[in-house]
Short mmCIF file of C-alpha atoms and ligand atoms in Angstrom, two decimals:
data_model
loop_
_atom_site.label_atom_id
_atom_site.label_comp_id
_atom_site.label_asym_id
_atom_site.label_seq_id
_atom_site.Cartn_x
_atom_site.Cartn_y
_atom_site.Cartn_z
CA THR A 1281 0.29 -0.11 -0.15
CA THR A 1282 1.26 3.57 -0.50
CA ALA A 1283 1.50 4.24 3.04
CA GLY A 1284 3.63 1.28 3.35
CA SER A 1285 6.03 1.93 0.60
CA THR A 1286 6.49 5.54 2.15
CA THR A 1287 7.73 4.08 5.62
CA ARG A 1288 9.69 1.89 3.72
CA THR A 1289 11.55 5.05 1.60
CA VAL A 1290 12.25 6.40 4.77
CA THR A 1291 13.72 3.49 6.19
CA ALA A 1292 16.55 3.67 3.39
CA ARG A 1293 17.80 7.24 4.52
CA VAL A 1294 17.85 6.79 8.41
CA ALA A 1295 20.42 5.74 10.49
CA PRO A 1296 20.80 2.17 11.70
CA LEU A 1297 19.58 2.17 15.05
CA GLY A 1298 16.29 4.57 13.75
CA SER A 1299 15.76 2.20 10.78
CA ARG A 1300 15.59 -0.41 12.82
CA LEU A 1301 12.85 1.49 14.60
CA VAL A 1302 11.00 2.15 11.55
CA LEU A 1303 11.06 -1.48 10.22
CA ALA A 1304 9.93 -2.52 13.74
CA LEU A 1305 6.86 0.05 13.05
CA VAL A 1306 6.58 -1.08 9.54
CA GLU A 1307 6.28 -4.44 11.07
CA ASP A 1308 4.11 -3.66 13.66
CA ARG A 1309 1.50 -1.69 11.43
CA THR A 1310 1.57 -4.73 8.71
CA ARG A 1311 0.77 -7.15 12.02
CA GLU A 1312 -2.01 -4.31 12.94
CA LYS A 1313 -3.57 -4.51 9.53
CA ARG A 1314 -3.54 -8.01 9.62
CA VAL A 1315 -5.17 -8.28 12.87
CA GLU A 1316 -7.95 -5.34 11.35
CA GLU A 1317 -8.57 -7.50 8.07
CA VAL A 1318 -9.01 -10.90 10.43
CA ARG A 1319 -11.21 -8.67 12.51
CA ARG A 1320 -13.57 -7.27 9.63
CA ASP A 1321 -13.81 -10.68 8.50
CA PHE A 1322 -15.03 -12.35 11.51
CA VAL A 1323 -17.50 -9.54 11.99
CA ALA A 1324 -18.95 -10.34 8.36
CA ASN A 1325 -19.33 -13.88 9.31
CA VAL A 1326 -20.59 -13.42 12.31
CA SER A 1327 -23.38 -11.13 10.98
CA HIS A 1328 -24.05 -13.48 8.20
CA GLU A 1329 -24.60 -16.27 10.52
CA LEU A 1330 -26.70 -14.79 13.03
CA LYS A 1331 -29.06 -13.31 10.43
CA THR A 1332 -29.81 -16.81 9.46
CA PRO A 1333 -31.57 -18.07 12.73
CA VAL A 1334 -33.40 -14.64 13.22
CA GLY A 1335 -34.61 -14.29 9.89
CA ALA A 1336 -35.77 -18.12 10.30
CA ILE A 1337 -37.60 -16.90 14.16
CA ARG A 1338 -39.16 -13.98 12.08
CA LEU A 1339 -40.78 -15.93 9.55
CA LEU A 1340 -41.62 -18.79 12.28
CA ALA A 1341 -43.31 -15.89 14.41
CA GLU A 1342 -45.37 -14.71 11.19
CA ALA A 1343 -46.15 -18.07 10.30
CA VAL A 1344 -47.56 -18.40 13.86
CA HIS A 1345 -49.74 -15.33 13.48
CA ASP A 1346 -50.88 -16.61 10.55
CA ALA A 1347 -52.07 -19.99 11.53
CA SER A 1348 -53.88 -18.83 14.92
CA ASP A 1349 -56.70 -20.79 14.03
CA ASP A 1350 -54.83 -24.37 13.40
CA PRO A 1351 -53.39 -25.23 16.94
CA GLU A 1352 -51.45 -28.17 15.45
CA ALA A 1353 -49.73 -25.82 13.06
CA VAL A 1354 -48.77 -23.26 15.66
CA GLN A 1355 -47.54 -26.06 17.39
CA ARG A 1356 -44.87 -27.32 14.98
CA PHE A 1357 -44.12 -23.64 14.34
CA ALA A 1358 -43.75 -22.92 17.60
CA SER A 1359 -40.87 -26.07 18.04
CA ARG A 1360 -39.30 -24.94 15.00
CA MET A 1361 -38.98 -21.51 16.57
CA LEU A 1362 -37.71 -22.81 20.13
CA THR A 1363 -35.11 -24.88 17.98
CA GLU A 1364 -33.72 -21.85 16.35
CA SER A 1365 -33.72 -19.93 19.00
CA ASP A 1366 -31.91 -22.86 20.90
CA ARG A 1367 -29.06 -22.10 18.16
CA LEU A 1368 -28.75 -18.48 18.51
CA SER A 1369 -28.25 -18.60 21.84
CA SER A 1370 -25.72 -21.24 21.47
CA LEU A 1371 -24.34 -19.23 18.29
CA VAL A 1372 -23.96 -16.10 20.12
CA GLN A 1373 -22.52 -18.16 23.58
CA GLN A 1374 -19.53 -19.55 21.43
CA ILE A 1375 -19.03 -16.41 19.52
CA ILE A 1376 -18.54 -14.63 22.89
CA GLU A 1377 -15.99 -17.58 23.73
CA LEU A 1378 -13.88 -16.95 20.78
CA SER A 1379 -13.68 -13.20 20.73
CA ARG A 1380 -12.75 -13.63 24.81
CA LEU A 1381 -10.16 -16.34 23.47
CA GLN A 1382 -8.87 -14.16 20.47
CA GLY A 1383 -7.93 -11.03 22.57
CA ASP A 1384 -4.72 -10.73 24.02
CA ASP A 1385 -5.75 -10.83 27.72
CA PRO A 1386 -3.89 -13.28 29.90
CA LEU A 1387 -5.58 -16.79 31.11
CA GLU A 1388 -8.09 -15.90 33.76
CA MET A 1389 -6.72 -17.04 37.08
CA PRO A 1390 -4.80 -20.09 35.37
CA GLY A 1391 -4.82 -22.97 37.96
CA ARG A 1392 -4.57 -26.73 38.45
CA VAL A 1393 -6.84 -28.12 36.43
CA SER A 1394 -8.07 -31.71 36.82
CA ILE A 1395 -8.25 -33.73 33.57
CA ASP A 1396 -10.78 -36.21 35.16
CA ASP A 1397 -13.07 -33.61 36.25
CA VAL A 1398 -13.08 -31.96 32.62
CA VAL A 1399 -13.52 -35.19 31.08
CA SER A 1400 -16.25 -36.52 33.42
CA ALA A 1401 -17.85 -32.78 32.87
CA ALA A 1402 -17.35 -32.90 28.91
CA VAL A 1403 -19.14 -36.57 28.77
CA ASP A 1404 -21.92 -35.46 30.58
CA LYS A 1405 -22.80 -32.65 28.72
CA SER A 1406 -23.03 -34.85 25.77
CA ALA A 1407 -25.00 -37.92 27.84
CA THR A 1408 -28.55 -36.40 27.18
CA GLU A 1409 -27.87 -36.12 22.71
CA ALA A 1410 -25.63 -39.80 23.35
CA ALA A 1411 -28.39 -41.48 24.95
CA ALA A 1412 -30.95 -39.67 22.45
CA LYS A 1413 -29.21 -41.43 19.51
CA ASP A 1414 -28.21 -44.82 21.65
CA ILE A 1415 -24.65 -43.79 21.82
CA THR A 1416 -22.33 -45.37 24.16
CA LEU A 1417 -19.72 -42.93 25.72
CA ILE A 1418 -16.67 -44.70 27.31
CA THR A 1419 -14.25 -43.05 29.09
CA ARG A 1420 -10.59 -44.83 29.62
CA GLY A 1421 -7.07 -43.83 30.55
CA ASP A 1422 -4.81 -42.48 32.91
CA HIS A 1423 -6.07 -40.69 36.31
CA ASP A 1424 -5.03 -38.08 38.53
CA LEU A 1425 -3.58 -36.23 35.35
CA GLU A 1426 -3.41 -32.23 36.12
CA VAL A 1427 -2.43 -29.37 33.87
CA VAL A 1428 -1.71 -25.85 34.34
CA GLY A 1429 -4.79 -23.76 32.62
CA SER A 1430 -8.39 -22.18 32.46
CA GLU A 1431 -10.40 -25.01 33.67
CA GLU A 1432 -13.28 -23.23 31.97
CA GLN A 1433 -11.57 -23.41 28.98
CA ILE A 1434 -9.84 -26.67 28.92
CA GLU A 1435 -13.47 -27.81 29.45
CA ALA A 1436 -15.38 -26.35 26.83
CA ALA A 1437 -12.84 -27.04 24.47
CA VAL A 1438 -12.94 -31.23 25.36
CA SER A 1439 -16.93 -30.87 25.71
CA ASN A 1440 -16.95 -29.43 21.92
CA LEU A 1441 -14.84 -32.45 20.95
CA VAL A 1442 -17.21 -34.84 22.59
CA ALA A 1443 -20.60 -32.94 21.22
CA ASN A 1444 -19.26 -33.01 17.68
CA ALA A 1445 -18.32 -36.61 18.50
CA VAL A 1446 -21.55 -37.62 19.42
CA ALA A 1447 -23.24 -35.07 16.55
CA TYR A 1448 -21.30 -36.74 13.77
CA SER A 1449 -21.87 -40.42 14.50
CA ASN A 1450 -24.83 -42.76 13.45
CA ALA A 1451 -26.88 -44.49 16.10
CA GLY A 1452 -25.68 -47.30 18.52
CA SER A 1453 -22.26 -46.16 17.87
CA ARG A 1454 -19.37 -46.07 20.49
CA VAL A 1455 -17.21 -42.59 21.21
CA LEU A 1456 -14.22 -43.53 23.33
CA VAL A 1457 -12.95 -40.31 25.34
CA THR A 1458 -9.30 -40.96 26.97
CA ALA A 1459 -6.82 -39.22 28.58
CA LYS A 1460 -3.27 -40.39 28.07
CA SER A 1461 0.06 -38.99 29.96
CA MET A 1462 2.73 -38.79 27.15
CA GLY A 1463 6.12 -37.43 28.19
CA ASP A 1464 5.68 -34.27 29.93
CA THR A 1465 2.21 -34.00 28.15
CA VAL A 1466 -1.55 -35.37 28.44
CA GLN A 1467 -3.45 -36.17 25.45
CA ILE A 1468 -7.07 -36.11 25.17
CA SER A 1469 -8.22 -38.33 22.69
CA VAL A 1470 -12.05 -38.40 21.66
CA VAL A 1471 -12.72 -41.63 18.98
CA ASP A 1472 -15.77 -41.91 17.01
CA GLN A 1473 -16.81 -44.63 14.83
CA GLY A 1474 -18.95 -41.53 12.94
CA ILE A 1475 -19.37 -40.46 9.66
CA GLY A 1476 -15.88 -39.18 9.34
CA ILE A 1477 -14.04 -36.27 7.44
CA PRO A 1478 -13.19 -36.49 3.34
CA ALA A 1479 -9.14 -35.65 3.40
CA GLN A 1480 -9.58 -32.57 1.37
CA GLU A 1481 -11.87 -31.03 3.98
CA ILE A 1482 -9.41 -31.81 7.14
CA ASP A 1483 -7.37 -28.55 6.68
CA ARG A 1484 -10.33 -26.57 6.83
CA ILE A 1485 -12.21 -27.75 9.81
CA PHE A 1486 -10.53 -25.59 12.15
CA GLU A 1487 -11.57 -22.28 10.58
CA ARG A 1488 -14.24 -20.27 11.74
CA PHE A 1489 -17.52 -21.01 10.82
CA TYR A 1490 -16.11 -23.91 8.39
CA ARG A 1491 -18.47 -27.32 8.19
CA VAL A 1492 -18.20 -29.65 5.67
CA ASP A 1493 -21.79 -30.29 4.91
CA PRO A 1494 -23.87 -26.98 5.84
CA ALA A 1495 -27.26 -28.82 5.07
CA ARG A 1496 -26.00 -31.68 7.86
CA HIS A 1497 -24.87 -29.31 10.01
CA ARG A 1498 -28.59 -27.58 9.90
CA SER A 1499 -29.80 -30.85 11.72
CA THR A 1500 -26.76 -31.41 14.29
CA GLY A 1501 -27.20 -27.66 15.28
CA GLY A 1502 -23.77 -26.56 14.93
CA THR A 1503 -21.89 -23.66 14.91
CA GLY A 1504 -19.13 -23.88 13.09
CA LEU A 1505 -17.09 -22.39 15.78
CA GLY A 1506 -16.50 -25.13 17.77
CA LEU A 1507 -13.19 -26.91 16.55
CA SER A 1508 -11.64 -23.02 16.04
CA ILE A 1509 -12.58 -22.82 19.86
CA VAL A 1510 -10.76 -25.94 20.48
CA LYS A 1511 -8.03 -24.81 18.54
CA HIS A 1512 -7.57 -21.62 20.31
CA VAL A 1513 -7.53 -23.18 24.00
CA ALA A 1514 -4.94 -25.57 22.54
CA ALA A 1515 -2.71 -22.21 21.52
CA THR A 1516 -3.31 -20.47 24.69
CA HIS A 1517 -2.08 -23.10 27.01
CA GLY A 1518 0.99 -24.38 24.48
CA GLY A 1519 -1.02 -27.26 23.47
CA GLU A 1520 -2.12 -28.40 19.77
CA VAL A 1521 -4.85 -30.20 18.54
CA SER A 1522 -4.72 -32.74 15.77
CA VAL A 1523 -7.00 -34.69 13.91
CA TRP A 1524 -7.22 -38.49 12.19
CA SER A 1525 -10.24 -39.29 10.56
CA VAL A 1526 -11.27 -41.86 7.65
CA GLU A 1527 -14.50 -40.77 5.72
CA GLY A 1528 -17.29 -42.85 6.26
CA GLN A 1529 -15.46 -45.10 9.34
CA GLY A 1530 -14.72 -42.42 11.87
CA SER A 1531 -12.50 -39.25 13.45
CA THR A 1532 -10.13 -39.31 16.45
CA PHE A 1533 -9.36 -35.71 17.82
CA THR A 1534 -6.21 -35.18 20.08
CA LEU A 1535 -5.81 -32.60 22.56
CA THR A 1536 -2.57 -32.24 23.64
CA LEU A 1537 -1.26 -29.99 26.51
CA PRO A 1538 1.53 -29.78 28.80
CA LEU A 1539 1.44 -31.64 32.34
CA SER A 1540 1.58 -29.62 34.96
CA SER A 1541 4.52 -31.22 37.10
CA HIS A 1542 2.90 -32.50 39.81
CA SER A 1543 0.94 -34.98 37.97
CA SER A 1544 0.85 -38.54 39.08
CA THR A 1545 -0.15 -41.47 36.93
CA ARG A 1546 -2.25 -44.84 37.45
CA LEU A 1547 -2.86 -46.64 33.83
CA ALA A 1548 -6.45 -48.19 33.47
CA GLY A 1549 -7.72 -49.95 30.97
CA PRO A 1550 -6.97 -50.55 26.97
CA LEU A 1551 -7.33 -48.17 24.86
CA SER A 1552 -9.88 -49.22 22.25
CA VAL A 1553 -13.37 -48.60 20.85
CA ALA A 1554 -14.52 -51.76 19.24
P1 ADP B 150 -20.43 -27.63 14.09
O1 ADP B 150 -20.53 -26.81 15.11
O2 ADP B 150 -20.49 -27.14 12.54
O3 ADP B 150 -19.58 -28.90 14.91
P2 ADP B 150 -17.30 -27.51 14.38
O4 ADP B 150 -15.99 -26.20 14.17
O5 ADP B 150 -16.96 -28.00 15.52
O6 ADP B 150 -18.06 -26.82 13.98
O7 ADP B 150 -16.81 -28.21 13.56
C1 ADP B 150 -16.50 -27.53 12.15
C2 ADP B 150 -16.95 -29.18 11.19
O8 ADP B 150 -15.65 -30.00 11.09
C3 ADP B 150 -18.42 -29.59 11.38
O9 ADP B 150 -19.45 -28.47 10.35
C4 ADP B 150 -18.15 -31.18 10.89
O10 ADP B 150 -18.24 -30.76 9.31
C5 ADP B 150 -16.84 -31.15 10.83
N1 ADP B 150 -16.26 -32.37 12.32
C6 ADP B 150 -16.34 -31.99 13.37
N2 ADP B 150 -15.79 -32.92 14.41
C7 ADP B 150 -16.27 -33.68 13.81
C8 ADP B 150 -16.41 -35.70 13.76
N3 ADP B 150 -16.19 -35.86 15.04
N4 ADP B 150 -16.76 -36.27 12.81
C9 ADP B 150 -16.91 -35.88 11.60
N5 ADP B 150 -17.09 -34.58 11.08
C10 ADP B 150 -16.84 -33.69 12.26
#
């Protein structure tokens, strides 16, 4: 851009120390611009995503209004309104969560986080959805592992992985959640026997609002933000998230976090979903 190139010309003429300073400023400005672009994209996406459920709720409200003499139709429209407003509220919730994570704020009150607690909370949260699809949720692995960080964030990350595993699995299948200590890290894996992810999509699923199949996503009620939250939580905690998947057979998401040095391990049970 013009602003950028003007600054660069100045760089060439100033003294070494000054030039370093100007260069640093140029870099800073480039970074600022990138941050600003990302922010603008995010706002545009958010507006688009919010318009869909808001529009649907409006249409359904009109339908309820017009169908006031048909109780059965009113019931049907009202229940769809409930679904759409639930979707809207989880979307808003996740947008808030993600924008908090994207800020440069340090972790709120980092503390010792029990992986046992995180895993059982995440499994509890998906228990109703799993039961509705006759999906068996199994937890295995090491106990008494601890990491340092935000319990709320780590729980949100693991809950998102478990919720996805249930949402993208067929009725009657199994979802296995394991925690294992590996050197100075803990690996929390969520293994499902679900629909899997096509190889060409796998790089994109961590992007905000990205979904492999937007039509299917509508019925699962997802927001497209879950995995970007997982990725951010991993990054803020000095960890990472990886995925292995075979289309039509299932997926394994693994969240790796640095282990708090005071963790102890106790092995329990083999790791197999079959
Ligand atoms: P969503 O709210 O749509 O689930 P996510 O960010 O959590 O959004 O996931 C992005 C997309 O990645 C999903 O829409 C889905 O297509 C795919 N995906 C995530 N987890 C799984 C899984 N366990 N099995 C198959 N596909 C998955």
